[in-house]
Amino acid sequence: MSAASTTTGRVLSGMRPTGALHLGNYHGALKNWIELQYQHECYFFVADIHALTTGYEDTSSLNDYVWEMVIDWLAAGINPSTATLFIQSRVPEHSELHLLLSMITPLGWLERVPTYKDQQDQLRDKDLATYGFLGYPLLQSADILLYKPTLIPVGEDQVAHVEITREVARRFNHVYGKEPDFELKVEKALKSLGSRNSTRYNELRRLYQEQGDAEALTKARTILDGNARLTLADRERLLGYLEGTGRSILVEPDALLTATPKVPGLDGRKMSKSYANTIGLREDPDIVAKKIKTMQTDPARVRRNDPGDPEKCPVWHLHKIYSDAETQAWVQQGCRTAGIGCLDCKKRLADSVVAEISVIRERAREFEQNRDLVRGIIADGCARARDVARQTLEEVHQAMGMNYR
Ligand code: TRP
Ligand code: SF4
């Protein structure tokens, strides 16, 4: 756990606008966001600058993609009165923090992030030997650190980016966390803690610093956490003093990995826009039914009376997401005994998928027909996000000696 996870329960995540979302995006991330918004203070944003790192050449669809994605979020159940929704580039603090952090980020850290080489290999048709692409994870660090969130819900592939964010925060605090009168301010802060608590804090700090006692660290954090008389700045000073880093200005977040179902695409590979094997979250029901009809099945089921193995069939893996226990038993039994045909099996699946999609389509229509409402939601979210971001950037300026007056 990072030092800051004791202070807030804020969640932040972003998605690149790659066009209309598909069922893989929905079950892989969006559904999780919808749950989180009722448990935490949530910030969700459209990572449009990140889209430019690989899609800089053709930006003609960017505008559509951004709004389509926002409508997808809203239609799927993201609630703008609970979560703050915004567009990355509309909060220019993201760009500024990225630039400032770039001054203290060693090139090697960025070159070593696994996605750097992987993506370059995967997207061979694009020239990704750019400054911006190398900086992708650092821009993500800026996205995160601006909001001092505790939890970052991301997929497996993004964990390395959260890890580098933690390293950047640590380095920033190490380099700039030393206020000239730090010790004096710590002493003052200890006073507001009360004498019993401050004695205890000092004991625990010694145990941690001299013997590396992790339990003492946790206990000391609890003292700070539970103390309403501490200002936020003083709490950060005492956290920094505790760990020997100086004041922690930027806060280390944790990745939140939630178990999500693997969503197979039409060809059995992972559902992904780049494989052209997707079912759209708002796709026309007839097309959905047609697409499911053409899905790969267990290759061993050539004829109607060949038995099959659902485990080898992507249709089954979608049934696991979409069907109730009774239908699932029907598939298992019917497939293994050749009691049902693949078309029957697919028909049932298509019915459930269409039922879910229809609800989302219905809600999306409302937003499509009221673009001003959507624009208003985003304008509102951008303003709220900016308030938080500006505050952090002010602290960053101050720590870096840039608050000229
Ligand atoms: N890189 C993320 C992705 O491709 C999107 C993203 C950008 C993000 N900034 C972020 C996710 C900050 C979480 C936090 O999925
Ligand atoms: Fe797949 Fe269903 Fe056909 Fe079995 S019956 S192979 S699970 S489509």
XYZ file of C-alpha atoms and ligand atoms in Angstrom:
428
model
C 0.000 0.000 0.000
C 1.219 3.452 -0.773
C 1.395 6.229 1.740
C -1.544 8.029 0.239
C -4.006 5.215 0.191
C -4.639 6.111 3.785
C -5.895 9.573 2.905
C -8.523 9.247 0.170
C -10.588 6.791 -1.767
C -10.317 8.371 -5.163
C -10.399 6.381 -8.392
C -9.118 7.535 -11.768
C -9.041 5.846 -15.138
C -8.943 6.708 -18.807
C -9.724 5.137 -22.144
C -8.320 5.962 -25.534
C -11.025 7.013 -28.003
C -10.736 4.285 -30.614
C -14.289 4.464 -31.926
C -17.504 2.821 -30.819
C -16.909 0.475 -27.896
C -17.432 -3.260 -28.208
C -18.430 -6.006 -25.793
C -14.780 -6.576 -24.898
C -14.422 -2.972 -23.684
C -17.713 -3.239 -21.863
C -17.072 -6.426 -19.896
C -13.348 -5.746 -19.595
C -13.470 -2.230 -18.165
C -16.644 -0.208 -18.396
C -18.814 -2.488 -16.240
C -16.174 -2.268 -13.573
C -16.208 1.547 -13.729
C -19.965 1.513 -13.333
C -19.605 -0.383 -10.085
C -16.726 1.705 -8.794
C -18.615 4.963 -9.273
C -20.925 4.043 -6.417
C -18.090 3.114 -4.047
C -15.542 5.866 -4.662
C -15.079 9.382 -5.900
C -14.402 8.628 -9.568
C -12.684 10.515 -12.393
C -13.004 8.989 -15.855
C -11.530 10.621 -18.896
C -11.137 10.326 -22.630
C -7.397 9.923 -23.270
C -7.390 11.799 -26.567
C -3.735 12.815 -26.371
C -2.820 9.190 -25.820
C -4.734 8.344 -28.990
C -2.414 10.721 -30.830
C 0.705 8.849 -29.745
C -0.127 6.082 -32.218
C -2.760 7.769 -34.382
C -1.101 11.098 -35.068
C -1.283 10.825 -38.832
C -5.010 10.628 -39.362
C -7.033 12.602 -36.862
C -10.113 12.986 -39.033
C -12.224 10.660 -36.857
C -10.998 11.886 -33.504
C -13.942 14.177 -32.878
C -16.485 11.449 -33.646
C -14.586 8.870 -31.637
C -14.439 11.076 -28.577
C -18.164 11.795 -28.525
C -19.141 8.249 -29.483
C -17.174 6.960 -26.542
C -18.682 9.419 -24.106
C -22.149 8.407 -25.301
C -21.200 4.749 -24.888
C -20.167 5.421 -21.300
C -23.368 7.254 -20.492
C -25.569 4.706 -22.243
C -23.860 1.843 -20.443
C -24.624 3.431 -17.083
C -21.836 5.788 -16.105
C -23.604 8.385 -14.014
C -22.325 11.931 -14.517
C -23.780 13.143 -11.258
C -21.657 10.606 -9.417
C -18.533 10.360 -11.559
C -16.554 13.214 -13.110
C -16.209 12.740 -16.869
C -13.771 14.783 -18.896
C -11.507 14.998 -21.912
C -7.771 14.877 -21.268
C -6.747 17.695 -23.617
C -9.416 19.996 -22.205
C -7.556 19.940 -18.908
C -4.236 21.386 -20.062
C -2.646 20.636 -16.696
C -2.121 17.084 -18.006
C 0.209 18.395 -20.676
C 2.026 20.712 -18.348
C 2.644 18.119 -15.650
C 3.812 15.687 -18.309
C 6.380 18.207 -19.483
C 7.583 19.015 -15.986
C 7.879 15.353 -15.044
C 9.847 14.688 -18.213
C 12.687 16.727 -16.714
C 13.296 14.179 -13.974
C 12.440 10.968 -15.831
C 15.420 8.912 -16.988
C 15.098 7.712 -20.586
C 15.882 4.168 -19.484
C 12.716 3.990 -17.384
C 10.602 4.659 -20.454
C 12.594 2.438 -22.789
C 12.222 -0.474 -20.385
C 8.406 -0.342 -20.166
C 7.303 -3.581 -21.908
C 4.510 -1.930 -23.922
C 7.063 0.297 -25.654
C 8.749 -2.467 -27.657
C 5.621 -4.655 -27.834
C 3.512 -1.949 -29.445
C 6.264 -0.992 -31.862
C 6.440 -4.630 -32.933
C 2.681 -4.961 -33.196
C 2.042 -1.742 -35.080
C 4.754 -2.177 -37.679
C 2.904 -0.149 -40.291
C 3.275 2.961 -38.119
C 6.404 4.897 -37.351
C 6.422 4.860 -33.576
C 9.996 6.040 -33.179
C 8.618 9.328 -31.886
C 9.227 11.389 -28.783
C 5.510 11.312 -27.967
C 5.204 7.556 -28.136
C 8.179 7.017 -25.861
C 6.509 9.371 -23.414
C 3.197 7.483 -23.409
C 3.628 6.036 -19.896
C 4.830 9.363 -18.537
C 1.767 11.154 -19.882
C -0.244 8.478 -18.127
C 1.722 9.188 -14.939
C 0.798 12.853 -15.231
C -2.863 11.894 -15.796
C -2.802 9.935 -12.599
C -0.657 12.063 -10.312
C -2.702 15.231 -10.959
C -5.663 13.757 -9.109
C -3.860 12.022 -6.233
C -6.034 8.959 -6.638
C -5.527 5.836 -4.559
C -6.781 3.278 -7.056
C -6.295 2.929 -10.794
C -8.562 0.321 -12.350
C -6.660 -0.992 -15.344
C -6.090 -4.177 -17.282
C -3.068 -6.433 -16.867
C -1.297 -4.693 -19.758
C -1.365 -1.345 -17.947
C 0.131 -2.411 -14.635
C 3.634 -1.458 -15.764
C 2.352 2.065 -16.391
C 1.015 2.362 -12.867
C 4.342 1.027 -11.610
C 6.316 3.703 -13.452
C 3.869 6.286 -12.083
C 4.836 5.214 -8.579
C 8.516 5.521 -9.428
C 8.048 8.974 -10.914
C 6.103 10.133 -7.847
C 8.809 8.802 -5.557
C 11.525 10.501 -7.558
C 9.633 13.784 -7.626
C 9.110 13.707 -3.871
C 12.724 12.821 -3.350
C 14.022 15.616 -5.538
C 11.560 18.364 -4.650
C 10.036 17.243 -1.365
C 12.588 18.939 0.786
C 11.241 22.221 2.001
C 13.931 24.532 3.355
C 12.355 24.502 6.811
C 11.099 20.925 6.625
C 12.296 19.819 10.092
C 10.729 22.850 11.707
C 7.409 22.228 9.998
C 7.519 18.585 11.027
C 8.005 19.647 14.622
C 4.983 21.931 14.399
C 2.918 19.201 12.785
C 3.868 16.815 15.574
C 2.502 19.305 18.082
C -0.913 19.266 16.484
C -0.848 15.494 16.713
C -0.965 15.682 20.511
C 1.744 14.488 22.866
C 0.632 10.867 23.223
C 0.285 10.337 19.528
C 3.491 12.120 18.649
C 5.507 10.026 21.121
C 3.982 6.908 19.632
C 4.631 8.177 16.103
C 8.303 8.788 16.910
C 8.706 5.325 18.409
C 7.136 3.691 15.384
C 9.201 5.824 13.009
C 12.392 4.724 14.741
C 11.306 1.070 14.541
C 10.634 1.443 10.831
C 13.725 3.413 9.927
C 16.188 1.481 12.051
C 14.802 -2.024 11.734
C 12.635 -1.833 8.608
C 9.623 -2.876 10.674
C 6.766 -2.747 8.139
C 4.121 -3.217 10.786
C 5.384 -0.146 12.611
C 5.038 1.795 9.351
C 1.432 0.726 8.980
C 0.650 1.600 12.580
C 2.243 5.014 12.267
C 0.210 5.717 9.151
C -2.942 4.778 11.024
C -2.159 7.413 13.629
C -1.938 10.057 10.913
C -4.952 8.751 9.118
C -7.219 8.939 12.105
C -6.240 12.422 13.161
C -8.708 15.087 12.179
C -6.576 17.918 13.581
C -3.851 17.478 10.978
C -3.997 19.619 7.869
C -3.490 17.835 4.580
C -0.068 19.430 4.115
C 1.033 18.447 7.617
C -0.139 14.900 7.097
C 1.933 14.718 3.940
C 4.957 16.101 5.801
C 4.598 13.517 8.539
C 4.150 10.742 5.999
C 7.305 11.902 4.258
C 9.199 12.229 7.521
C 8.072 8.738 8.480
C 9.422 7.174 5.327
C 12.485 9.365 5.146
C 11.592 10.907 1.805
C 10.713 14.463 2.681
C 7.236 15.788 2.024
C 5.183 13.637 -0.303
C 3.735 16.065 -2.809
C 2.768 13.512 -5.408
C 1.021 10.443 -4.176
C 1.773 6.850 -5.161
C -1.361 5.073 -6.410
C -2.114 1.368 -6.598
C -3.328 -0.529 -9.638
C -6.733 -2.097 -9.134
C -6.906 -5.366 -11.005
C -10.422 -6.691 -11.045
C -11.182 -10.137 -12.355
C -13.031 -9.638 -15.628
C -14.212 -12.327 -18.015
C -12.166 -12.950 -21.137
C -14.369 -11.862 -24.015
C -13.705 -13.846 -27.183
C -14.228 -12.238 -30.561
C -16.036 -13.771 -33.512
C -12.921 -15.712 -34.549
C -12.118 -16.986 -31.060
C -9.198 -14.601 -30.495
C -9.532 -11.868 -27.883
C -12.194 -9.359 -28.962
C -10.279 -6.397 -30.321
C -10.820 -3.675 -32.869
C -7.498 -4.469 -34.504
C -8.635 -8.046 -35.196
C -11.928 -6.854 -36.733
C -13.753 -9.529 -34.711
C -15.959 -7.350 -32.535
C -19.599 -6.977 -31.636
C -20.406 -3.326 -30.972
C -22.012 -2.212 -27.752
C -24.665 -0.407 -29.770
C -24.715 -2.533 -32.866
C -27.892 -3.168 -34.860
C -29.624 -6.318 -33.493
C -29.909 -7.948 -36.927
C -26.213 -7.524 -37.536
C -25.425 -8.871 -34.083
C -27.476 -11.991 -34.780
C -25.772 -12.404 -38.143
C -22.317 -11.976 -36.669
C -22.988 -14.555 -33.988
C -24.240 -16.958 -36.657
C -20.852 -16.770 -38.370
C -18.868 -17.321 -35.173
C -16.204 -20.002 -34.934
C -17.290 -23.168 -33.126
C -15.465 -26.260 -31.898
C -13.700 -27.412 -35.096
C -14.459 -31.037 -34.131
C -18.192 -30.429 -34.706
C -18.212 -30.715 -38.458
C -21.622 -32.351 -38.794
C -24.759 -31.861 -36.758
C -24.365 -35.232 -34.991
C -20.684 -34.827 -34.088
C -20.407 -34.146 -30.351
C -18.452 -31.044 -29.362
C -16.437 -29.616 -26.509
C -17.704 -26.199 -25.372
C -14.334 -25.345 -23.859
C -12.952 -25.196 -27.405
C -15.757 -22.946 -28.626
C -15.897 -19.138 -28.336
C -19.704 -19.300 -28.438
C -19.620 -21.109 -25.103
C -17.277 -18.521 -23.618
C -19.843 -15.843 -24.470
C -22.604 -18.005 -22.982
C -20.629 -17.968 -19.737
C -20.962 -14.180 -19.697
C -24.493 -13.896 -21.025
C -26.522 -16.955 -20.051
C -28.120 -18.136 -16.853
C -27.181 -21.443 -15.203
C -30.036 -23.284 -16.885
C -29.019 -22.238 -20.391
C -25.393 -22.987 -19.632
C -26.324 -26.525 -18.550
C -28.372 -26.861 -21.745
C -25.324 -25.903 -23.836
C -22.950 -28.214 -21.982
C -25.259 -31.196 -22.190
C -26.489 -30.546 -25.707
C -23.062 -29.847 -27.193
C -21.314 -32.835 -25.655
C -24.074 -35.236 -26.733
C -24.808 -33.590 -30.076
C -28.297 -33.036 -28.679
C -28.368 -29.471 -29.972
C -27.062 -27.914 -33.150
C -24.662 -24.991 -33.189
C -27.334 -22.785 -34.745
C -29.706 -23.445 -31.810
C -26.888 -22.708 -29.440
C -26.013 -19.457 -31.218
C -29.627 -18.379 -31.400
C -29.960 -18.483 -27.615
C -26.744 -16.530 -27.236
C -27.790 -13.925 -29.767
C -31.088 -13.413 -27.929
C -29.325 -12.582 -24.657
C -26.717 -10.362 -26.287
C -29.367 -8.472 -28.216
C -31.432 -8.029 -25.046
C -28.497 -6.330 -23.325
C -27.518 -4.266 -26.334
C -31.077 -3.082 -26.873
C -31.216 -1.425 -23.469
C -27.952 0.383 -24.151
C -29.101 1.416 -27.647
C -32.256 2.822 -26.192
C -30.392 4.946 -23.659
C -27.808 6.021 -26.228
C -30.551 7.355 -28.497
C -31.511 9.869 -25.862
C -27.973 11.252 -25.760
C -27.515 11.112 -29.524
C -30.562 13.289 -29.912
C -29.400 15.689 -27.276
C -25.806 16.519 -28.037
C -25.995 19.663 -25.939
C -26.696 17.555 -22.898
C -23.575 15.484 -23.598
C -21.471 18.575 -24.239
C -22.762 20.030 -20.979
C -21.849 16.914 -19.011
C -18.307 17.060 -20.367
C -17.945 20.821 -19.847
C -19.034 20.328 -16.287
C -16.661 17.428 -15.746
C -13.740 19.309 -17.288
C -14.322 22.217 -14.934
C -14.449 19.941 -11.896
C -11.351 18.052 -13.002
C -9.480 21.284 -13.640
C -10.109 22.492 -10.118
C -8.367 19.432 -8.734
C -5.614 19.413 -11.349
C -4.822 23.092 -10.915
C -4.418 22.639 -7.175
C -1.860 19.848 -7.662
C -0.003 21.800 -10.293
C 0.228 24.726 -7.921
C 1.845 22.482 -5.333
C 4.170 21.159 -8.019
C 5.169 24.674 -9.056
C 5.825 25.589 -5.491
C 7.889 22.481 -4.812
C 9.913 23.115 -7.960
C 10.583 26.735 -7.079
C 8.407 28.016 -9.878
C 5.847 30.037 -7.961
C 7.353 33.339 -8.954
C 6.166 36.390 -7.152
N -3.170 3.751 -21.366
C -4.514 3.430 -20.989
C -5.055 2.341 -21.924
O -4.596 2.231 -23.035
C -5.421 4.635 -21.029
C -4.999 5.646 -20.024
C -4.389 6.852 -20.268
C -5.145 5.540 -18.620
N -4.162 7.508 -19.092
C -4.603 6.731 -18.076
C -5.674 4.550 -17.770
C -4.568 6.939 -16.691
C -5.614 4.770 -16.403
C -5.063 5.954 -15.865
O -5.932 1.617 -21.534
Fe -20.067 -24.215 -29.651
Fe -22.612 -24.362 -28.960
Fe -21.752 -25.554 -31.209
Fe -21.047 -26.521 -28.856
S -23.124 -26.393 -29.671
S -19.701 -26.199 -30.589
S -20.849 -24.682 -27.624
S -21.811 -23.382 -30.784
